PDB file of C-alpha atoms in Angstrom:
ATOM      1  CA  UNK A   1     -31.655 -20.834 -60.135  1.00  0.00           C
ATOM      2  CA  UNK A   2     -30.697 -19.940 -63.399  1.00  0.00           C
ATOM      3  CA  UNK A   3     -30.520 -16.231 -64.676  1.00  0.00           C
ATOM      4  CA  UNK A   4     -29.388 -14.122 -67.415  1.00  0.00           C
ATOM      5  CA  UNK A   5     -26.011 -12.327 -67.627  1.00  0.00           C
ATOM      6  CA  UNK A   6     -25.197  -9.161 -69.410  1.00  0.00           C
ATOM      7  CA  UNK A   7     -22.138  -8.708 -70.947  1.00  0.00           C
ATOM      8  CA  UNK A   8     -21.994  -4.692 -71.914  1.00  0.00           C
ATOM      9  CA  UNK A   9     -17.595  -4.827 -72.057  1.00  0.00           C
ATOM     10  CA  UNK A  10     -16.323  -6.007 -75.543  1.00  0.00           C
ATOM     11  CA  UNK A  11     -14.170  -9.467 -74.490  1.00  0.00           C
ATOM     12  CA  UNK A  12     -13.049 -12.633 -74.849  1.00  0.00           C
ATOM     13  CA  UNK A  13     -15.190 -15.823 -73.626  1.00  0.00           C
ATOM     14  CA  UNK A  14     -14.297 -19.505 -73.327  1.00  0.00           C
ATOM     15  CA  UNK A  15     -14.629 -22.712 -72.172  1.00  0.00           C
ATOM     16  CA  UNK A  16     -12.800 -23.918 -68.637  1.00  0.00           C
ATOM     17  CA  UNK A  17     -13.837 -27.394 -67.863  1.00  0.00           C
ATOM     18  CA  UNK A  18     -17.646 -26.739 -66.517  1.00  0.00           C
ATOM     19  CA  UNK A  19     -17.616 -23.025 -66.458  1.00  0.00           C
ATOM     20  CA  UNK A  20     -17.606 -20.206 -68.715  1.00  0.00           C
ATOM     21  CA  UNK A  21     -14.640 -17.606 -68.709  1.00  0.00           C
ATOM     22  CA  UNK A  22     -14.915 -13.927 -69.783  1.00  0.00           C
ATOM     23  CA  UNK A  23     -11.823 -11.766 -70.028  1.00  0.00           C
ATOM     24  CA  UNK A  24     -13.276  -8.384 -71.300  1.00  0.00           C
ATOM     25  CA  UNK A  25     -11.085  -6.397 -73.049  1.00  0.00           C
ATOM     26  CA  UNK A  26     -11.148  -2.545 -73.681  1.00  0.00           C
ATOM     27  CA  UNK A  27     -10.511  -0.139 -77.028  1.00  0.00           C
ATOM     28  CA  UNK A  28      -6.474  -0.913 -76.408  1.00  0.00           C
ATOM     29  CA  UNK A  29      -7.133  -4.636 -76.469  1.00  0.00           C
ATOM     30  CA  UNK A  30      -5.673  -4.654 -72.748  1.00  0.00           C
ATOM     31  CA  UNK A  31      -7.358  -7.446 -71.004  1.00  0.00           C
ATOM     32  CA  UNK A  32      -9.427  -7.162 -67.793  1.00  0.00           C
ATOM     33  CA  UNK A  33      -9.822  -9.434 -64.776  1.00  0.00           C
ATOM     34  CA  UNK A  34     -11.035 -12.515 -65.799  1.00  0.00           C
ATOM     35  CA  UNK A  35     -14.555 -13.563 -64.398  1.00  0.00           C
ATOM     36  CA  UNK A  36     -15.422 -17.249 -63.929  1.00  0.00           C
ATOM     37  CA  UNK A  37     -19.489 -18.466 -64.395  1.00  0.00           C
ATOM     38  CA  UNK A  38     -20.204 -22.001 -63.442  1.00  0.00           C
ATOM     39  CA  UNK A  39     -22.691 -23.146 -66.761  1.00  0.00           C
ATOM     40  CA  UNK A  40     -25.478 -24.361 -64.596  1.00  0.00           C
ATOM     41  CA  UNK A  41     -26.398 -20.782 -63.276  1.00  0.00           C
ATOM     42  CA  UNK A  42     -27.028 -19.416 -66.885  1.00  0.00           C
ATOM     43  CA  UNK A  43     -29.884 -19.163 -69.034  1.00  0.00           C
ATOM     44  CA  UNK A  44     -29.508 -16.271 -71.486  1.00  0.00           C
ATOM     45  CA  UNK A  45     -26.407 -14.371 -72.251  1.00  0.00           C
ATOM     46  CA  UNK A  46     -26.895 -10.000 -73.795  1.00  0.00           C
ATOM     47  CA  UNK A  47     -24.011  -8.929 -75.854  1.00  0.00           C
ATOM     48  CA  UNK A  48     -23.623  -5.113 -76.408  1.00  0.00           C
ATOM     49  CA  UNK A  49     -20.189  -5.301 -76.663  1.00  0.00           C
ATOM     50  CA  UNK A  50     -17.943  -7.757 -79.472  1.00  0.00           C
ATOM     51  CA  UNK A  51     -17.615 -11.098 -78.635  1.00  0.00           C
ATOM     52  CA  UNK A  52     -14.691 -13.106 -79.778  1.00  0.00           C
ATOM     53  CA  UNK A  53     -15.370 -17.018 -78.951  1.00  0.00           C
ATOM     54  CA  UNK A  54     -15.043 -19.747 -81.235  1.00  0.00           C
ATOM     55  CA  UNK A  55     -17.216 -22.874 -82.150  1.00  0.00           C
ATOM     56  CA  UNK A  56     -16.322 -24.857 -79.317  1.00  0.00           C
ATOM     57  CA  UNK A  57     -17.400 -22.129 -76.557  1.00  0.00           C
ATOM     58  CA  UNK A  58     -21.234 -22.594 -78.551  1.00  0.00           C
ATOM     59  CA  UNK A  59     -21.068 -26.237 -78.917  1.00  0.00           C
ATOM     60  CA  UNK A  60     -20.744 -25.964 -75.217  1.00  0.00           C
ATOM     61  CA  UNK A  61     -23.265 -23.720 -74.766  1.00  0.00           C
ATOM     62  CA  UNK A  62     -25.896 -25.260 -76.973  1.00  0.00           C
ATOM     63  CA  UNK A  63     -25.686 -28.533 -75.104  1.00  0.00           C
ATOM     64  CA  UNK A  64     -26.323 -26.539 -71.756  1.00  0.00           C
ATOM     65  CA  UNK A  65     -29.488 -24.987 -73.779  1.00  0.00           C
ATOM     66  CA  UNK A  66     -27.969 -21.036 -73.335  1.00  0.00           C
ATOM     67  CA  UNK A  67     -28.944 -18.967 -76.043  1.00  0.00           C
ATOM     68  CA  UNK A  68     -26.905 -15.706 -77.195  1.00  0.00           C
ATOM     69  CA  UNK A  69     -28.305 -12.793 -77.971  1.00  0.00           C
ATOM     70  CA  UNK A  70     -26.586  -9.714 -80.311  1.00  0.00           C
ATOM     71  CA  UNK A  71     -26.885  -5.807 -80.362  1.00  0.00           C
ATOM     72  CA  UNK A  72     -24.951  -3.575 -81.969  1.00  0.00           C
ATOM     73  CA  UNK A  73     -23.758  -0.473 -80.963  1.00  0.00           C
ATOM     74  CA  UNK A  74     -27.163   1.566 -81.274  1.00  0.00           C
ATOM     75  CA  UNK A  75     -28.973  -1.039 -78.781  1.00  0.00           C
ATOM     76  CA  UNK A  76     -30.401  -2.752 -82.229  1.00  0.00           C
ATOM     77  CA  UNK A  77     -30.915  -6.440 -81.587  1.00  0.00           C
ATOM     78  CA  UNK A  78     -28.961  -7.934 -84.272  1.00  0.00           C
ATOM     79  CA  UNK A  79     -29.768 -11.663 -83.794  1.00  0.00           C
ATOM     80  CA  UNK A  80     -29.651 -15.184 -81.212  1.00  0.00           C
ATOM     81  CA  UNK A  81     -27.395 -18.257 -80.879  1.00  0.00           C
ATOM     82  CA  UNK A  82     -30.400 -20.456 -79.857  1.00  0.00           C
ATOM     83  CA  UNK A  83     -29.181 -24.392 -79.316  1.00  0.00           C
ATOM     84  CA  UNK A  84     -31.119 -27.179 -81.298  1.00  0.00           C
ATOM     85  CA  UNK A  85     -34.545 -27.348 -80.411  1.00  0.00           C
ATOM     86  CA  UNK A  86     -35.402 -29.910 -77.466  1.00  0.00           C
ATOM     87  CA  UNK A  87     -38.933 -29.933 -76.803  1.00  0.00           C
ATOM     88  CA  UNK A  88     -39.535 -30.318 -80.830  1.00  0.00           C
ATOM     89  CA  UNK A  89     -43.272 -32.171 -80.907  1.00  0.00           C
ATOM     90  CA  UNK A  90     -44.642 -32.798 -84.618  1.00  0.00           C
ATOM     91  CA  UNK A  91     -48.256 -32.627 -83.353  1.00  0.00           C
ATOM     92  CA  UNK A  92     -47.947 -29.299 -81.841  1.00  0.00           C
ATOM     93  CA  UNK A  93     -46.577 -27.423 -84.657  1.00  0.00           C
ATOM     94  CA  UNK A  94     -49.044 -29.272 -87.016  1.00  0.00           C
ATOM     95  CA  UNK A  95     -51.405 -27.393 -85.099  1.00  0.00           C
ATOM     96  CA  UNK A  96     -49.933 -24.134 -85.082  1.00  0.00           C
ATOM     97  CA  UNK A  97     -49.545 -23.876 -88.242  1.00  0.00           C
ATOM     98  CA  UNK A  98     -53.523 -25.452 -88.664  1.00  0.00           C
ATOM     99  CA  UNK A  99     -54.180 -22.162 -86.808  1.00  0.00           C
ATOM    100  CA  UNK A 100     -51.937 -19.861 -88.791  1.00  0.00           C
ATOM    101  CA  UNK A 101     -53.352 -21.407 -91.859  1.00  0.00           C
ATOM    102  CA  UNK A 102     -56.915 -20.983 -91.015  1.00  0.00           C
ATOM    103  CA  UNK A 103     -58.164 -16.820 -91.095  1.00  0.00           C
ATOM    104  CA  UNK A 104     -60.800 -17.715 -88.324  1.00  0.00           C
ATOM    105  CA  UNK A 105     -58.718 -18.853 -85.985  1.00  0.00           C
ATOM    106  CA  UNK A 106     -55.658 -16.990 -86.191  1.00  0.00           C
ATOM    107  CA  UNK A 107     -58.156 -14.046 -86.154  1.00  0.00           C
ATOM    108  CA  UNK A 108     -59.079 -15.172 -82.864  1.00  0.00           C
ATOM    109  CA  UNK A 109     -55.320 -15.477 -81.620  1.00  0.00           C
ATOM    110  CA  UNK A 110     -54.170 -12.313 -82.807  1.00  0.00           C
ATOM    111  CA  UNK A 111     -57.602 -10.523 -81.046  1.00  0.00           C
ATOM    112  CA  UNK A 112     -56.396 -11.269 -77.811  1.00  0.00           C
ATOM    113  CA  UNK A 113     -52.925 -10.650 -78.149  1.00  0.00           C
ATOM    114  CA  UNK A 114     -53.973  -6.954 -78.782  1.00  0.00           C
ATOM    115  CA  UNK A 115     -56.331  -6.581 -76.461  1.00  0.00           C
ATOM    116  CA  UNK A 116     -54.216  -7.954 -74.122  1.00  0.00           C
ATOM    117  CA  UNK A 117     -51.430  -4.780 -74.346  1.00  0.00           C
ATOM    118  CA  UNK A 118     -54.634  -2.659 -74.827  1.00  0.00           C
ATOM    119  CA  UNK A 119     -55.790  -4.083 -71.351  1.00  0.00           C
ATOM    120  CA  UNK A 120     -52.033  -3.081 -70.108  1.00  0.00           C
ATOM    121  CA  UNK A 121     -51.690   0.436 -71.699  1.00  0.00           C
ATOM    122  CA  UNK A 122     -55.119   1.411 -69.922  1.00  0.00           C
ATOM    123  CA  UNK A 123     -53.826  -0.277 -66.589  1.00  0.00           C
ATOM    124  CA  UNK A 124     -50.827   2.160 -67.305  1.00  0.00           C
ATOM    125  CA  UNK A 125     -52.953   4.960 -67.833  1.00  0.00           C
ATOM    126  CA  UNK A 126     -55.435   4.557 -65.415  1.00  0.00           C
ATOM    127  CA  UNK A 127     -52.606   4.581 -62.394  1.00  0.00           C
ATOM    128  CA  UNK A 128     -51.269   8.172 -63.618  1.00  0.00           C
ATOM    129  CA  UNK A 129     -54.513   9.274 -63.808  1.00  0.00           C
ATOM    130  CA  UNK A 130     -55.062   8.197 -60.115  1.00  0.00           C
ATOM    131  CA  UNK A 131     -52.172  10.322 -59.496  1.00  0.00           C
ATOM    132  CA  UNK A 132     -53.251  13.275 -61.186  1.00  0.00           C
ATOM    133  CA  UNK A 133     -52.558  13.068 -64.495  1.00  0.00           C
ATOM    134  CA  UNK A 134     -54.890  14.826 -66.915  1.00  0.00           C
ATOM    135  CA  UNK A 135     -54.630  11.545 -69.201  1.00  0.00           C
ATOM    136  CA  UNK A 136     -58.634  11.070 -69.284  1.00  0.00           C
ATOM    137  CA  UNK A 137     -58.598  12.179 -72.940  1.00  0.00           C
ATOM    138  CA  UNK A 138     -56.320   9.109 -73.850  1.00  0.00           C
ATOM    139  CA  UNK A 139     -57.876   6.397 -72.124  1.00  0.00           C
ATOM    140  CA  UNK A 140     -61.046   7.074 -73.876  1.00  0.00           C
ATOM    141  CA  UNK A 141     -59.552   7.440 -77.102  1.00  0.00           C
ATOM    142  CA  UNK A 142     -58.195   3.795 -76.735  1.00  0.00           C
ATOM    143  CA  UNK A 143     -61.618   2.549 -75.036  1.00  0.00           C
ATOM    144  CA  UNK A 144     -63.250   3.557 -78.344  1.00  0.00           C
ATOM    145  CA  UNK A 145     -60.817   1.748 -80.268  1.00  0.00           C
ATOM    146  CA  UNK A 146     -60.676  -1.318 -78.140  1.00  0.00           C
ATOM    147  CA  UNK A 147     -64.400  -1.686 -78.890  1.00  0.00           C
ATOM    148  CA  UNK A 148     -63.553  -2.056 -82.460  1.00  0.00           C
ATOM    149  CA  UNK A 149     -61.549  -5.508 -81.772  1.00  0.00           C
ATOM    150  CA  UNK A 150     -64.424  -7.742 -81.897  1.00  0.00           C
ATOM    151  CA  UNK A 151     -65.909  -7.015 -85.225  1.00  0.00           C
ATOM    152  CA  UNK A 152     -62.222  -7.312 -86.952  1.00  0.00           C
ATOM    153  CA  UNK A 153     -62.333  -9.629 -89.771  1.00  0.00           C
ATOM    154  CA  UNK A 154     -58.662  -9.613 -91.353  1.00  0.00           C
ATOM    155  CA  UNK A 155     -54.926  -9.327 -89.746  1.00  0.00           C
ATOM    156  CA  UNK A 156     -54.097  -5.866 -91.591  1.00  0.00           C
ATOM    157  CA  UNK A 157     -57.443  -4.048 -89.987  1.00  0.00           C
ATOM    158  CA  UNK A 158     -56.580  -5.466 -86.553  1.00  0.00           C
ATOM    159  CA  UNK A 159     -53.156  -4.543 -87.084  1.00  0.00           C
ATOM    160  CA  UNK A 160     -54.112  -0.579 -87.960  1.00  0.00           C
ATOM    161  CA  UNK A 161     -56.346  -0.826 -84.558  1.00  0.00           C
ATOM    162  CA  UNK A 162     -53.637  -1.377 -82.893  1.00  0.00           C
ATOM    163  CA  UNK A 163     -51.173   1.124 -84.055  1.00  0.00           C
ATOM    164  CA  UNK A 164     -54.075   3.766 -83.312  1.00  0.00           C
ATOM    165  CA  UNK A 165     -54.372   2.482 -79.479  1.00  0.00           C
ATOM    166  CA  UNK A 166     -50.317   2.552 -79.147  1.00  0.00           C
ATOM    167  CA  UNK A 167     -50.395   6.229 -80.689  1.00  0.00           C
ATOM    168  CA  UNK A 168     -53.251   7.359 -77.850  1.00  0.00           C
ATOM    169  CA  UNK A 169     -50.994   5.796 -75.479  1.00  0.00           C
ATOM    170  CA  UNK A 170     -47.658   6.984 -76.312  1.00  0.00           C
ATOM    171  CA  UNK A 171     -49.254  10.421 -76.841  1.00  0.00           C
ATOM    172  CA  UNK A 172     -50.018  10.401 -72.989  1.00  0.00           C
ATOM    173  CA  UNK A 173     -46.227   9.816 -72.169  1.00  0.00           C
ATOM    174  CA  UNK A 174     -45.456  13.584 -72.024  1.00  0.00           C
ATOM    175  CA  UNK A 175     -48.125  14.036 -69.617  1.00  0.00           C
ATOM    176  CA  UNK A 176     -46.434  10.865 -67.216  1.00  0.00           C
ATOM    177  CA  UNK A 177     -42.657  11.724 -67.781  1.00  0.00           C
ATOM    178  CA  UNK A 178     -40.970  14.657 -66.453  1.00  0.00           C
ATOM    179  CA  UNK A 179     -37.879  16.727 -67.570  1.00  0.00           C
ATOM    180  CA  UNK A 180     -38.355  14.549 -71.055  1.00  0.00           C
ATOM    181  CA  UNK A 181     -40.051  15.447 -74.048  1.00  0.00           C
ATOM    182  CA  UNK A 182     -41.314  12.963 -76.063  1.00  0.00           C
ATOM    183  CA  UNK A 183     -43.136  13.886 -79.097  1.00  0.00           C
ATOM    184  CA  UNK A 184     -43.569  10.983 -81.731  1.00  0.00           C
ATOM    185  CA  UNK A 185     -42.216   7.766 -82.248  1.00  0.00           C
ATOM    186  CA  UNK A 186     -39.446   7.481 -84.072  1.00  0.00           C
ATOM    187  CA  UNK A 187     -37.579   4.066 -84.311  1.00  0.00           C
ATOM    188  CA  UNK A 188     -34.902   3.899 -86.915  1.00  0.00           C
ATOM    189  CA  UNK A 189     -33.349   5.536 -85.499  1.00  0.00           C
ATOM    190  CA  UNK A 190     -34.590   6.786 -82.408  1.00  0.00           C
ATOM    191  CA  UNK A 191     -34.370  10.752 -82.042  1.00  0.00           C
ATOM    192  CA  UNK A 192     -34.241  11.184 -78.506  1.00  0.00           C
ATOM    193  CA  UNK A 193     -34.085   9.785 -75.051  1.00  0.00           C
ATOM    194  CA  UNK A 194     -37.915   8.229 -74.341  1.00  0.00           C
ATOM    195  CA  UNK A 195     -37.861   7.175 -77.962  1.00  0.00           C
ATOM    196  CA  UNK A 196     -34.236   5.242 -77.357  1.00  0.00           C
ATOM    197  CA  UNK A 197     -35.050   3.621 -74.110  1.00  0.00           C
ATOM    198  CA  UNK A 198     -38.236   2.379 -75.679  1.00  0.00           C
ATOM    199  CA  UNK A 199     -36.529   1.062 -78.709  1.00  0.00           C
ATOM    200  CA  UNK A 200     -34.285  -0.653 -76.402  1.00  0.00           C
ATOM    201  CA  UNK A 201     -36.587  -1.937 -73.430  1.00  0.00           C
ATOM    202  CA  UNK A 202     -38.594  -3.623 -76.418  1.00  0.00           C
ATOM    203  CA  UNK A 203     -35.883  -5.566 -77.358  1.00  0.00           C
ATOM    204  CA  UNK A 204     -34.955  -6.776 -74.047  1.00  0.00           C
ATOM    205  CA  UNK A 205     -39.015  -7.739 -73.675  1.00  0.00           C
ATOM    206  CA  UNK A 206     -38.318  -9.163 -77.016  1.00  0.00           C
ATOM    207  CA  UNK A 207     -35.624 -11.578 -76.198  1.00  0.00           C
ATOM    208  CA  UNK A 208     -37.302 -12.300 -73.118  1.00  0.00           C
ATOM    209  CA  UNK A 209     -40.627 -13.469 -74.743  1.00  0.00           C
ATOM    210  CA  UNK A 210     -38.131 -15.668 -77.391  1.00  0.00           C
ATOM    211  CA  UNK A 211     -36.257 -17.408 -74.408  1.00  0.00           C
ATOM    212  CA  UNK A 212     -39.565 -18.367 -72.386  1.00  0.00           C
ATOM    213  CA  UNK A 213     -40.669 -19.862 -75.832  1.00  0.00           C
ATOM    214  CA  UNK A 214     -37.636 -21.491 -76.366  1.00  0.00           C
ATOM    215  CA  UNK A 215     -38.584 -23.972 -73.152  1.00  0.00           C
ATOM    216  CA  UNK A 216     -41.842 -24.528 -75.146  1.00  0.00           C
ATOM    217  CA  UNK A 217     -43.382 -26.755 -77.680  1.00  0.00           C
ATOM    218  CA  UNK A 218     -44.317 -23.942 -79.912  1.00  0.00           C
ATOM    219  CA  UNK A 219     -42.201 -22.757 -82.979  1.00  0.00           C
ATOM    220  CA  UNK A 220     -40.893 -19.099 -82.691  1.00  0.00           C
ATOM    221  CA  UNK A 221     -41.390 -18.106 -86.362  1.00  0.00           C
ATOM    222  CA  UNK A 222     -45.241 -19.113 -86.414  1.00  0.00           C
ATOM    223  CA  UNK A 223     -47.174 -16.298 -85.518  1.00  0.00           C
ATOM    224  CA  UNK A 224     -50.899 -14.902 -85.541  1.00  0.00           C
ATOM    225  CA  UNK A 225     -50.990 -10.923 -85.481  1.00  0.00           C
ATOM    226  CA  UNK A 226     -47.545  -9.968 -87.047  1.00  0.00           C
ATOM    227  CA  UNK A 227     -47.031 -11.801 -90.452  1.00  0.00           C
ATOM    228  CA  UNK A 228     -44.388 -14.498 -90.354  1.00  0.00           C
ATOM    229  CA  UNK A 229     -41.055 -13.570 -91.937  1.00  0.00           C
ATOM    230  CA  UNK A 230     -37.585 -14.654 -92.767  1.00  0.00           C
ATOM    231  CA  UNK A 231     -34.914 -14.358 -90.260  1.00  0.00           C
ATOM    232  CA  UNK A 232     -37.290 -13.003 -87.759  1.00  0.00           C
ATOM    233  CA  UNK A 233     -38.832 -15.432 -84.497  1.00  0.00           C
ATOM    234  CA  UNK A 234     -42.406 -13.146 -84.990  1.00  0.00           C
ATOM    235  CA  UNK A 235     -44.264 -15.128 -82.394  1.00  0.00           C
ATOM    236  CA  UNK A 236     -42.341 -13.207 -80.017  1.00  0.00           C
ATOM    237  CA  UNK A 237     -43.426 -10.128 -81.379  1.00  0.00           C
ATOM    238  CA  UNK A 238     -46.884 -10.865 -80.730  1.00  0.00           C
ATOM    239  CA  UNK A 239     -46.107 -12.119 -77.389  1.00  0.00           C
ATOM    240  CA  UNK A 240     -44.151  -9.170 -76.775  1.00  0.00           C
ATOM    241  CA  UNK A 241     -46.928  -6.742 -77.204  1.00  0.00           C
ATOM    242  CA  UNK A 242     -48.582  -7.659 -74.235  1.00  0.00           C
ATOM    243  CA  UNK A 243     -46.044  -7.712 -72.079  1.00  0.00           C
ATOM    244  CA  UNK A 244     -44.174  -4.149 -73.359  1.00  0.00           C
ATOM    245  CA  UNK A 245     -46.204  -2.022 -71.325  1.00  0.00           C
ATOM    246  CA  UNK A 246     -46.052  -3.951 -68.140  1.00  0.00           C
ATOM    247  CA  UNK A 247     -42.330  -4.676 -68.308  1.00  0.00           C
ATOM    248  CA  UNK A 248     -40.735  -1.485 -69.985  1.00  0.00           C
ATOM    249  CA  UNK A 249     -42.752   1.324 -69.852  1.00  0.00           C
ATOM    250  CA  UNK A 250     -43.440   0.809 -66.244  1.00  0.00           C
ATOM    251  CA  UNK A 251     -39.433   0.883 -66.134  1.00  0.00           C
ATOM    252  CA  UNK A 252     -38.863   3.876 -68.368  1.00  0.00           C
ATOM    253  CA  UNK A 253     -41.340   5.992 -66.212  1.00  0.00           C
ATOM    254  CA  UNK A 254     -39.506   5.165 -62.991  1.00  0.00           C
ATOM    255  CA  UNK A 255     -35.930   5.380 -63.855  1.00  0.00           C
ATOM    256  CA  UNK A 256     -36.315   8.295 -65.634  1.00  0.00           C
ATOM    257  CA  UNK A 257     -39.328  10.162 -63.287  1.00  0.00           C
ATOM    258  CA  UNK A 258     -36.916   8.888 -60.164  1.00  0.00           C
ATOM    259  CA  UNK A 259     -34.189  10.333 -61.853  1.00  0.00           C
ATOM    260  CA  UNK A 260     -31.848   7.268 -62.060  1.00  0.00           C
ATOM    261  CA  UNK A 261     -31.191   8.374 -65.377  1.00  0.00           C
ATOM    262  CA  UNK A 262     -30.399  12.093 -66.350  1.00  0.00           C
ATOM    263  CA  UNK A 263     -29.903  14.235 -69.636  1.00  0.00           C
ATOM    264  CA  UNK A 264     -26.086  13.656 -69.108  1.00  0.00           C
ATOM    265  CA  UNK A 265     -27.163   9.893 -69.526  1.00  0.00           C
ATOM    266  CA  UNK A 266     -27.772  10.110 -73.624  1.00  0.00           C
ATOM    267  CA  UNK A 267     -25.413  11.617 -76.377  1.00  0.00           C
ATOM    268  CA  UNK A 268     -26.693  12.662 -79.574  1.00  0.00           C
ATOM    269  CA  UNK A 269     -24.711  11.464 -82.999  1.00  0.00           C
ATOM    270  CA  UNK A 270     -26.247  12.542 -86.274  1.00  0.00           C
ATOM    271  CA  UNK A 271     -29.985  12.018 -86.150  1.00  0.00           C
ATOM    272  CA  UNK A 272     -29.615   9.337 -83.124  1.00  0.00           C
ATOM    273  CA  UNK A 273     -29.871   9.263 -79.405  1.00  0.00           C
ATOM    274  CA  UNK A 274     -27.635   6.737 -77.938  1.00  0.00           C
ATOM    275  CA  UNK A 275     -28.363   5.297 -74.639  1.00  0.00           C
ATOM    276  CA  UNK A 276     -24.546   5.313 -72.449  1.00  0.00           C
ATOM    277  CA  UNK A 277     -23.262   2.275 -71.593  1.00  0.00           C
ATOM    278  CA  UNK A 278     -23.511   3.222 -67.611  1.00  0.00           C
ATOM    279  CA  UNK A 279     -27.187   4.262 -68.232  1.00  0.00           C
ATOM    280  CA  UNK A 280     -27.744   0.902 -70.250  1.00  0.00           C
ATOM    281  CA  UNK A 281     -26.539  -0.861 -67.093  1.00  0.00           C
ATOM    282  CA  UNK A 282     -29.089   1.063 -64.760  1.00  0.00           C
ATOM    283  CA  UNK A 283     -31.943   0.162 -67.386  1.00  0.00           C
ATOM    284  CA  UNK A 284     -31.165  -3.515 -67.660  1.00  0.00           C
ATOM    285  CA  UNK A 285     -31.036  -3.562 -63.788  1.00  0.00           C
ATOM    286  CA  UNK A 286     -34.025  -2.023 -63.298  1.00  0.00           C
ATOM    287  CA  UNK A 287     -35.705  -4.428 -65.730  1.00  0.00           C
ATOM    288  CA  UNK A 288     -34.129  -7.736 -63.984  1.00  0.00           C
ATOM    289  CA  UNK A 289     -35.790  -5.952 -60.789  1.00  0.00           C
ATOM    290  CA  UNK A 290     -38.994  -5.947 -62.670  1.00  0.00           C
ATOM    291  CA  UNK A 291     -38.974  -9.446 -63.617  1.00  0.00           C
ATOM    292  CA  UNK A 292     -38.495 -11.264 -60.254  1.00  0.00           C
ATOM    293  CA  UNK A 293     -40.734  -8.827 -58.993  1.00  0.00           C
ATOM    294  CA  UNK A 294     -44.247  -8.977 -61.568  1.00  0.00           C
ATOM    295  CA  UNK A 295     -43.079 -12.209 -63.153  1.00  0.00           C
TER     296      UNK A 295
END
C-alpha cells in the first residue's frame, strides 16, 4: 500500500535504480545515514526542510505519479511537484467548467460544500457539549446561520455565511482546549500556538484533498465556493473545508488536551508562533493516525 513520507531534515534525495535515496544533511552540511525507499510504496512526499535533487530525481518521480509538496520554514505551504496529468478526460472538464460558468449551478455546489463543514463543526461541538462543555451558545449561533444557506443567491453572500459559522466555532475553542488560549484567528502570521497548529493542520488537509484529486478526472484549479485563481489548485480549498474540522481540529484538541504537545513545544519570533520541528513530527503523526483511522 502506498503512503506518504515526511521529510522534516533538510537533505539530499536521488535516484538508485528503483528506489529513492535520502541522505539528510544538517546546518554543517554533515551528511546523515542514508535511507533507502523502494518507489512503489510512495504516494506523496512533505518537505519542511531544503531539498536539493535535480531534474532527473522528478522525471523519475513524475512517471511513478508522486507529487512533492513545499513549506517553508513557518509551516507555509509554498507549492507541489504534481506529474502530468493521467486521468485527463475532455468531457469532464467541459462540464466543470459548464458548472463553474453557470451561477445556478455552481450556487448549488458551493451550498453543500459549506454546509458540509457546518454539518462537521456542529458534530465537533455537539461531542464537547456531551462532555460538559458550556458550548450551547455556539451551536445555536451557527444553527441560525446554517438556516441562511438555502436562500443564498451569489458566491460572496455564501462566502460571508460561512466566515460567520467558522467565527461561532472557533470562538468555542477556548471553552474545548485547555492550558491554551486562543482568542482570534490570526493567519499571516499566526500569533500563537492554536492559531499555528491550525494554520498548519489546514495545509496538510489541504494537500491531502489536492492528492485524492489528483487520481481524479476533475481539474484542481476549477472550483465552486472559493473563486478560481492563479497559481492556486482552489478546488481543494473547497474540498478542504469540509474535511478541516474532522481531520485537524479533532487532532489539535487531542494532542494538545492529551498533552502530547506542551508550551515548551512553540517558540515565539517577532509577531509569530513557530511550531518545533519535534512537535511538527507528533502533529503529522497524529494526523496519519487520523487518516487510516476516519478515512
Amino acid at each position: 500500500m502506498k503512503k506518504t513520507y515526511y521529510l522534516f531534515n533538510p537533505g539530499r534525495m536521488s535516484r538508485k535504480d528503483n528506489t529513492l535515496s535520502f541522505t539528510p544533511v544538517d546546518e554543517n552540511n554533515r551528511e546523515g545515514q542514508t535511507r533507502y525507499i523502494p518507489i512503489e510504496t510512495v504516494d506523496n512526499i512533505y518537505c519542511f526542510g531544503s531539498l536539493d535533487a535535480n531534474s532527473a530525481l522528478y522525471n523519475f518521480l513524475g512517471k511513478n505519479h508522486v507529487s512533492v509538496h513545499f513549506f517553508d520554514y513557518y509551516e507555509h505551504y509554498t507549492g507541489s511537484f504534481m506529474s502530468k496529468d493521467y486521468l485527463l478526460a475532455g468531457k469532464m472538464q467541459i462540464e466543470q467548467t459548464r458548472y463553474y460558468s453557470s451561477d445556478k449551478k455552481r450556487l448549488v455546489i458551493a451550498r453543500k460544500f459549506v454546509e458540509g463543514a457546518a454539518f462537521n463543526m456542529l458534530k465537533n461541538l455537539t461531542y464537547y457539549t456531551n462532555r460538559g462543555k458550556s458550548l450551547s451558545e455556539h451551536i445555536d449561533r451557527i444553527v441560525n446561520y446554517q438556516s441562511l444557506i438555502a436562500d443564498t443567491t451569489r458566491i460572496d453572500e455564501l462566502m460571508g455565511i460561512e466566515g460567520n459559522i467558522r467565527q461561532a466555532y472557533y470562538a468555542g475553542f477556548d471553552l474545548i482546549i485547555n492550558d491554551f488560549d486562543m482568542g482570534s484567528r490570526t493567519k499571516q502570521p499566526p500569533n500563537n500556538e492554536i492559531n499555528a497548529l491550525i494554520s498548519f493542520g489546514n495545509m496538510l488537509c489541504y494537500t491531502a484533498c489536492l492528492s485524492q484529486i489528483y487520481h481524479t478526472q476533475l481539474n484542481p484549479t476549477i472550483s465552486f465556493l472559493h473563486e478560481p485563481g492563479y497559481r492556486r489548485y482552489s478546488l481543494a480549498l473547497d474540498i478542504a473545508e469540509i474535511f478541516k474540522p474532522m481531520l485537524i481540529d479533532r487532532v489539535i484538541f487531542t494532542v494538545l488536551n492529551k498533552r502530547q504537545l506542551k508550551a515548551s513545544d512553540f517558540r515565539k519570533e517577532l509577531n509569530a508562533c513557530v511550531i518545533k520541528e519535534s512537535a511538527r513530527k507528533t502533529f503529522v503523526q497524529a494526523f496519519e493516525e487520523k487518516l487510516k483511522r476516519d478515512l
